[in-house]
mmCIF file of C-alpha atoms and ligand atoms in Angstrom:
data_model
loop_
_atom_site.group_PDB
_atom_site.id
_atom_site.type_symbol
_atom_site.label_atom_id
_atom_site.label_comp_id
_atom_site.label_asym_id
_atom_site.label_seq_id
_atom_site.Cartn_x
_atom_site.Cartn_y
_atom_site.Cartn_z
ATOM 1 C CA UNK A 1 25.746 95.032 104.407
ATOM 2 C CA UNK A 2 25.590 97.899 102.039
ATOM 3 C CA UNK A 3 26.417 96.977 98.254
ATOM 4 C CA UNK A 4 28.029 99.668 96.108
ATOM 5 C CA UNK A 5 24.694 99.690 94.193
ATOM 6 C CA UNK A 6 22.779 101.072 97.527
ATOM 7 C CA UNK A 7 25.295 103.866 98.139
ATOM 8 C CA UNK A 8 25.265 107.041 96.391
ATOM 9 C CA UNK A 9 27.631 106.682 93.705
ATOM 10 C CA UNK A 10 30.954 108.543 93.861
ATOM 11 C CA UNK A 11 31.627 109.423 90.376
ATOM 12 C CA UNK A 12 35.397 110.735 91.188
ATOM 13 C CA UNK A 13 38.217 108.562 89.966
ATOM 14 C CA UNK A 14 38.926 107.582 93.577
ATOM 15 C CA UNK A 15 35.305 106.749 94.052
ATOM 16 C CA UNK A 16 35.385 104.601 90.770
ATOM 17 C CA UNK A 17 38.378 102.756 91.538
ATOM 18 C CA UNK A 18 37.044 101.988 94.999
ATOM 19 C CA UNK A 19 33.662 100.576 93.486
ATOM 20 C CA UNK A 20 35.390 98.505 90.818
ATOM 21 C CA UNK A 21 37.960 97.436 93.519
ATOM 22 C CA UNK A 22 35.183 96.161 95.814
ATOM 23 C CA UNK A 23 33.713 94.043 92.908
ATOM 24 C CA UNK A 24 37.067 92.478 92.176
ATOM 25 C CA UNK A 25 37.408 91.237 95.777
ATOM 26 C CA UNK A 26 33.871 89.958 96.027
ATOM 27 C CA UNK A 27 34.161 88.382 92.783
ATOM 28 C CA UNK A 28 37.766 86.807 93.934
ATOM 29 C CA UNK A 29 36.117 85.556 97.166
ATOM 30 C CA UNK A 30 33.278 83.841 95.538
ATOM 31 C CA UNK A 31 35.866 81.984 93.410
ATOM 32 C CA UNK A 32 38.229 81.329 96.112
ATOM 33 C CA UNK A 33 40.791 83.359 94.751
ATOM 34 C CA UNK A 34 42.894 86.461 96.083
ATOM 35 C CA UNK A 35 41.954 89.804 94.821
ATOM 36 C CA UNK A 36 45.688 90.655 94.462
ATOM 37 C CA UNK A 37 45.932 87.903 91.878
ATOM 38 C CA UNK A 38 43.969 90.156 89.507
ATOM 39 C CA UNK A 39 45.338 92.929 87.777
ATOM 40 C CA UNK A 40 43.144 95.970 87.073
ATOM 41 C CA UNK A 41 44.193 97.484 83.642
ATOM 42 C CA UNK A 42 42.442 100.815 83.394
ATOM 43 C CA UNK A 43 41.558 101.344 79.642
ATOM 44 C CA UNK A 44 42.012 105.008 78.690
ATOM 45 C CA UNK A 45 41.274 104.844 75.041
ATOM 46 C CA UNK A 46 39.665 108.021 73.656
ATOM 47 C CA UNK A 47 40.273 109.723 77.119
ATOM 48 C CA UNK A 48 42.907 112.546 76.853
ATOM 49 C CA UNK A 49 45.860 113.223 79.352
ATOM 50 C CA UNK A 50 43.595 115.508 81.698
ATOM 51 C CA UNK A 51 41.368 112.665 82.374
ATOM 52 C CA UNK A 52 44.060 110.160 82.666
ATOM 53 C CA UNK A 53 46.244 112.073 85.211
ATOM 54 C CA UNK A 54 43.359 112.265 87.881
ATOM 55 C CA UNK A 55 43.080 108.281 87.692
ATOM 56 C CA UNK A 56 46.831 108.015 88.087
ATOM 57 C CA UNK A 57 46.938 110.277 91.080
ATOM 58 C CA UNK A 58 44.069 108.413 92.427
ATOM 59 C CA UNK A 59 46.540 105.427 92.586
ATOM 60 C CA UNK A 60 45.789 103.365 89.438
ATOM 61 C CA UNK A 61 49.107 102.564 87.465
ATOM 62 C CA UNK A 62 48.140 100.092 85.142
ATOM 63 C CA UNK A 63 46.728 101.485 81.862
ATOM 64 C CA UNK A 64 45.473 100.006 78.379
ATOM 65 C CA UNK A 65 45.118 101.540 74.938
ATOM 66 C CA UNK A 66 43.983 100.105 71.884
ATOM 67 C CA UNK A 67 45.531 102.273 69.035
ATOM 68 C CA UNK A 68 49.353 102.769 68.542
ATOM 69 C CA UNK A 69 48.921 106.310 67.263
ATOM 70 C CA UNK A 70 46.683 107.402 70.024
ATOM 71 C CA UNK A 71 49.140 106.002 72.382
ATOM 72 C CA UNK A 72 52.159 107.848 70.610
ATOM 73 C CA UNK A 73 50.131 111.020 71.157
ATOM 74 C CA UNK A 74 49.625 110.820 75.052
ATOM 75 C CA UNK A 75 51.401 108.589 76.566
ATOM 76 C CA UNK A 76 55.633 109.326 76.236
ATOM 77 C CA UNK A 77 54.857 112.656 78.269
ATOM 78 C CA UNK A 78 52.691 110.864 80.929
ATOM 79 C CA UNK A 79 55.088 108.151 81.207
ATOM 80 C CA UNK A 80 57.920 110.679 81.599
ATOM 81 C CA UNK A 81 55.698 112.419 84.376
ATOM 82 C CA UNK A 82 54.815 108.837 85.955
ATOM 83 C CA UNK A 83 57.652 106.690 85.606
ATOM 84 C CA UNK A 84 55.763 104.100 87.438
ATOM 85 C CA UNK A 85 53.144 103.378 85.162
ATOM 86 C CA UNK A 86 52.500 100.151 83.019
ATOM 87 C CA UNK A 87 51.141 100.726 79.412
ATOM 88 C CA UNK A 88 49.507 97.781 77.964
ATOM 89 C CA UNK A 89 48.239 96.986 74.292
ATOM 90 C CA UNK A 90 45.012 95.843 74.070
ATOM 91 C CA UNK A 91 44.239 96.474 70.480
ATOM 92 C CA UNK A 92 44.912 95.073 67.195
ATOM 93 C CA UNK A 93 48.545 95.109 65.957
ATOM 94 C CA UNK A 94 50.081 95.585 62.311
ATOM 95 C CA UNK A 95 53.250 94.572 61.780
ATOM 96 C CA UNK A 96 54.602 97.870 60.362
ATOM 97 C CA UNK A 97 53.857 99.210 63.848
ATOM 98 C CA UNK A 98 55.922 96.819 65.563
ATOM 99 C CA UNK A 99 58.819 99.420 66.217
ATOM 100 C CA UNK A 100 56.390 101.738 67.986
ATOM 101 C CA UNK A 101 54.614 98.949 69.866
ATOM 102 C CA UNK A 102 57.897 97.576 71.302
ATOM 103 C CA UNK A 103 59.051 100.798 72.110
ATOM 104 C CA UNK A 104 56.070 102.273 74.022
ATOM 105 C CA UNK A 105 54.131 99.430 75.754
ATOM 106 C CA UNK A 106 55.321 97.370 78.769
ATOM 107 C CA UNK A 107 52.883 94.377 77.670
ATOM 108 C CA UNK A 108 51.450 93.346 74.289
ATOM 109 C CA UNK A 109 48.086 91.194 74.743
ATOM 110 C CA UNK A 110 47.315 90.773 70.971
ATOM 111 C CA UNK A 111 50.020 88.595 69.177
ATOM 112 C CA UNK A 112 47.757 86.634 67.020
ATOM 113 C CA UNK A 113 49.589 85.711 63.789
ATOM 114 C CA UNK A 114 53.191 84.759 62.894
ATOM 115 C CA UNK A 115 53.825 87.929 60.905
ATOM 116 C CA UNK A 116 53.047 90.040 63.890
ATOM 117 C CA UNK A 117 55.038 87.760 66.197
ATOM 118 C CA UNK A 118 58.202 87.898 63.790
ATOM 119 C CA UNK A 119 58.136 91.694 63.799
ATOM 120 C CA UNK A 120 57.912 91.829 67.578
ATOM 121 C CA UNK A 121 60.444 89.347 68.225
ATOM 122 C CA UNK A 122 62.979 91.351 65.771
ATOM 123 C CA UNK A 123 61.977 94.565 67.392
ATOM 124 C CA UNK A 124 62.451 93.311 71.028
ATOM 125 C CA UNK A 125 65.834 92.023 69.874
ATOM 126 C CA UNK A 126 67.058 95.440 68.102
ATOM 127 C CA UNK A 127 65.409 97.634 70.963
ATOM 128 C CA UNK A 128 66.677 95.167 73.863
ATOM 129 C CA UNK A 129 63.091 95.705 75.386
ATOM 130 C CA UNK A 130 60.944 92.706 76.167
ATOM 131 C CA UNK A 131 57.278 93.641 76.844
ATOM 132 C CA UNK A 132 55.197 91.120 78.542
ATOM 133 C CA UNK A 133 53.677 89.109 75.561
ATOM 134 C CA UNK A 134 50.086 87.550 75.163
ATOM 135 C CA UNK A 135 48.420 85.881 72.414
ATOM 136 C CA UNK A 136 44.839 86.836 71.418
ATOM 137 C CA UNK A 137 42.309 84.302 70.939
ATOM 138 C CA UNK A 138 39.370 84.759 68.611
ATOM 139 C CA UNK A 139 37.123 82.551 70.915
ATOM 140 C CA UNK A 140 33.827 83.288 69.051
ATOM 141 C CA UNK A 141 35.484 82.535 65.573
ATOM 142 C CA UNK A 142 34.031 86.044 64.513
ATOM 143 C CA UNK A 143 35.041 87.176 61.124
ATOM 144 C CA UNK A 144 35.750 90.762 61.983
ATOM 145 C CA UNK A 145 37.636 90.196 65.080
ATOM 146 C CA UNK A 146 41.365 89.586 65.614
ATOM 147 C CA UNK A 147 42.766 86.721 67.143
ATOM 148 C CA UNK A 148 43.986 82.971 66.440
ATOM 149 C CA UNK A 149 41.160 80.637 66.083
ATOM 150 C CA UNK A 150 40.768 78.256 69.183
ATOM 151 C CA UNK A 151 41.672 75.107 66.694
ATOM 152 C CA UNK A 152 44.944 76.987 65.828
ATOM 153 C CA UNK A 153 46.107 78.337 69.244
ATOM 154 C CA UNK A 154 48.136 75.072 70.450
ATOM 155 C CA UNK A 155 50.143 75.398 67.302
ATOM 156 C CA UNK A 156 50.571 79.076 67.419
ATOM 157 C CA UNK A 157 51.750 79.074 70.891
ATOM 158 C CA UNK A 158 54.245 76.399 69.992
ATOM 159 C CA UNK A 159 55.684 78.219 67.080
ATOM 160 C CA UNK A 160 56.140 81.528 69.037
ATOM 161 C CA UNK A 161 57.930 79.552 71.730
ATOM 162 C CA UNK A 162 59.871 77.003 69.499
ATOM 163 C CA UNK A 163 60.444 78.849 66.407
ATOM 164 C CA UNK A 164 60.823 82.484 67.415
ATOM 165 C CA UNK A 165 61.902 82.048 71.111
ATOM 166 C CA UNK A 166 59.323 84.231 72.654
ATOM 167 C CA UNK A 167 58.384 83.903 76.098
ATOM 168 C CA UNK A 168 54.696 83.921 75.992
ATOM 169 C CA UNK A 169 52.799 84.781 79.374
ATOM 170 C CA UNK A 170 49.302 84.147 78.854
ATOM 171 C CA UNK A 171 45.892 84.558 76.475
ATOM 172 C CA UNK A 172 43.581 87.181 75.834
ATOM 173 C CA UNK A 173 39.856 87.241 74.543
ATOM 174 C CA UNK A 174 36.966 89.709 73.547
ATOM 175 C CA UNK A 175 33.856 87.323 73.739
ATOM 176 C CA UNK A 176 31.135 88.152 71.157
ATOM 177 C CA UNK A 177 28.635 90.698 72.408
ATOM 178 C CA UNK A 178 25.617 88.776 72.271
ATOM 179 C CA UNK A 179 26.961 85.651 73.876
ATOM 180 C CA UNK A 180 27.171 84.288 77.261
ATOM 181 C CA UNK A 181 30.833 85.514 78.187
ATOM 182 C CA UNK A 182 31.378 82.863 80.632
ATOM 183 C CA UNK A 183 31.565 80.150 78.034
ATOM 184 C CA UNK A 184 34.279 82.197 76.487
ATOM 185 C CA UNK A 185 36.330 82.803 79.314
ATOM 186 C CA UNK A 186 36.199 79.273 80.432
ATOM 187 C CA UNK A 187 37.410 78.181 76.799
ATOM 188 C CA UNK A 188 40.242 80.594 76.999
ATOM 189 C CA UNK A 189 41.454 79.338 80.526
ATOM 190 C CA UNK A 190 41.071 75.900 79.119
ATOM 191 C CA UNK A 191 43.435 76.616 76.200
ATOM 192 C CA UNK A 192 45.908 78.448 78.549
ATOM 193 C CA UNK A 193 45.863 75.568 81.128
ATOM 194 C CA UNK A 194 46.748 72.894 78.256
ATOM 195 C CA UNK A 195 49.716 75.290 77.207
ATOM 196 C CA UNK A 196 51.194 75.681 80.661
ATOM 197 C CA UNK A 197 50.180 79.556 80.262
ATOM 198 C CA UNK A 198 49.279 81.286 83.586
ATOM 199 C CA UNK A 199 48.161 84.801 82.210
ATOM 200 C CA UNK A 200 44.432 85.160 81.372
ATOM 201 C CA UNK A 201 43.699 88.696 80.154
ATOM 202 C CA UNK A 202 39.472 88.812 79.906
ATOM 203 C CA UNK A 203 36.401 90.842 81.229
ATOM 204 C CA UNK A 204 35.917 94.315 80.662
ATOM 205 C CA UNK A 205 33.328 96.779 82.379
ATOM 206 C CA UNK A 206 30.030 94.635 81.709
ATOM 207 C CA UNK A 207 31.678 90.921 82.656
ATOM 208 C CA UNK A 208 34.683 91.247 84.610
ATOM 209 C CA UNK A 209 33.116 89.627 87.852
ATOM 210 C CA UNK A 210 32.468 86.837 85.561
ATOM 211 C CA UNK A 211 35.833 86.550 84.352
ATOM 212 C CA UNK A 212 37.529 86.824 87.368
ATOM 213 C CA UNK A 213 35.137 83.761 88.473
ATOM 214 C CA UNK A 214 36.950 82.118 85.517
ATOM 215 C CA UNK A 215 40.290 82.672 86.313
ATOM 216 C CA UNK A 216 41.052 86.087 84.943
ATOM 217 C CA UNK A 217 44.597 87.413 85.839
ATOM 218 C CA UNK A 218 44.025 90.643 84.026
ATOM 219 C CA UNK A 219 40.932 92.565 83.544
ATOM 220 C CA UNK A 220 40.440 95.597 80.965
ATOM 221 C CA UNK A 221 38.245 98.212 82.285
ATOM 222 C CA UNK A 222 37.388 101.445 80.733
ATOM 223 C CA UNK A 223 33.628 102.677 81.288
ATOM 224 C CA UNK A 224 33.538 101.487 84.917
ATOM 225 C CA UNK A 225 36.622 103.674 85.295
ATOM 226 C CA UNK A 226 36.426 106.747 83.160
ATOM 227 C CA UNK A 227 32.530 106.892 82.341
ATOM 228 C CA UNK A 228 31.173 106.571 79.139
ATOM 229 C CA UNK A 229 33.126 107.297 75.926
ATOM 230 C CA UNK A 230 32.221 110.228 74.059
HETATM 231 C C1 PLP B 301 37.567 99.319 75.075
HETATM 232 C C2 PLP B 301 38.326 97.829 75.467
HETATM 233 C C3 PLP B 301 38.139 97.517 76.720
HETATM 234 C C4 PLP B 301 37.334 98.079 77.652
HETATM 235 O O1 PLP B 301 35.699 98.173 77.733
HETATM 236 P P1 PLP B 301 34.780 98.803 78.820
HETATM 237 O O2 PLP B 301 33.393 97.997 78.279
HETATM 238 O O3 PLP B 301 34.759 100.036 78.442
HETATM 239 O O4 PLP B 301 35.095 98.399 80.117
HETATM 240 C C5 PLP B 301 38.599 96.244 76.946
HETATM 241 N N1 PLP B 301 39.467 95.518 76.211
HETATM 242 C C6 PLP B 301 39.127 95.782 74.775
HETATM 243 C C7 PLP B 301 40.118 95.094 73.977
HETATM 244 C C8 PLP B 301 38.974 97.443 74.424
HETATM 245 O O5 PLP B 301 39.136 97.682 73.275
#
């Protein structure tokens, strides 16, 4: 069977989506999972509307951004034009941006401390909007990285649920660049399972197949869909 690597690379949005989709299907099959249970988030950070539109037109409808300000500059207009598109915040969140985050995003993957959780909760109440919420876990315990530490994760899930009444759907992680990602994905899956959480946001262009084998329900893919960031 011809593998995508053997074929001439189709560098159109449609071709890139097809190549990523084929890899998702293969990884899901290897893991005994259904490809439909893995949601592909196209990470459009740094790319402007003129690059995003062809990807939407090619059939992609879930997008991820890591900066609020950048998202506010390009997405309100795109969402108006393509109301079916779902927008996910996958980057670090400051509590003074909770209002903007709740107003613009359909999912927030990066809840990681009480102050943020409280600010998001208050804005959800005020705006009567309920984006899907995930907690970011700093599985590599990296100083520069956002996320709750693995040892604090259970207590933080409990605080969000019981003290703040937030419905938490799952967990997200970004493994350290120089470590075997599978170990981090497995740790995230374990923390999620013991807390009764079903969504696992893990895996990027370089490691999404591994993430799917470890149970990812959302993968966040930028480069493999848009090409290199400038
Ligand atoms: C940029 C980014 C991605 C996508 O990375 P690629 O390697 O381009 O696929 C995924 N997740 C987060 C949190 C990101 O910031």
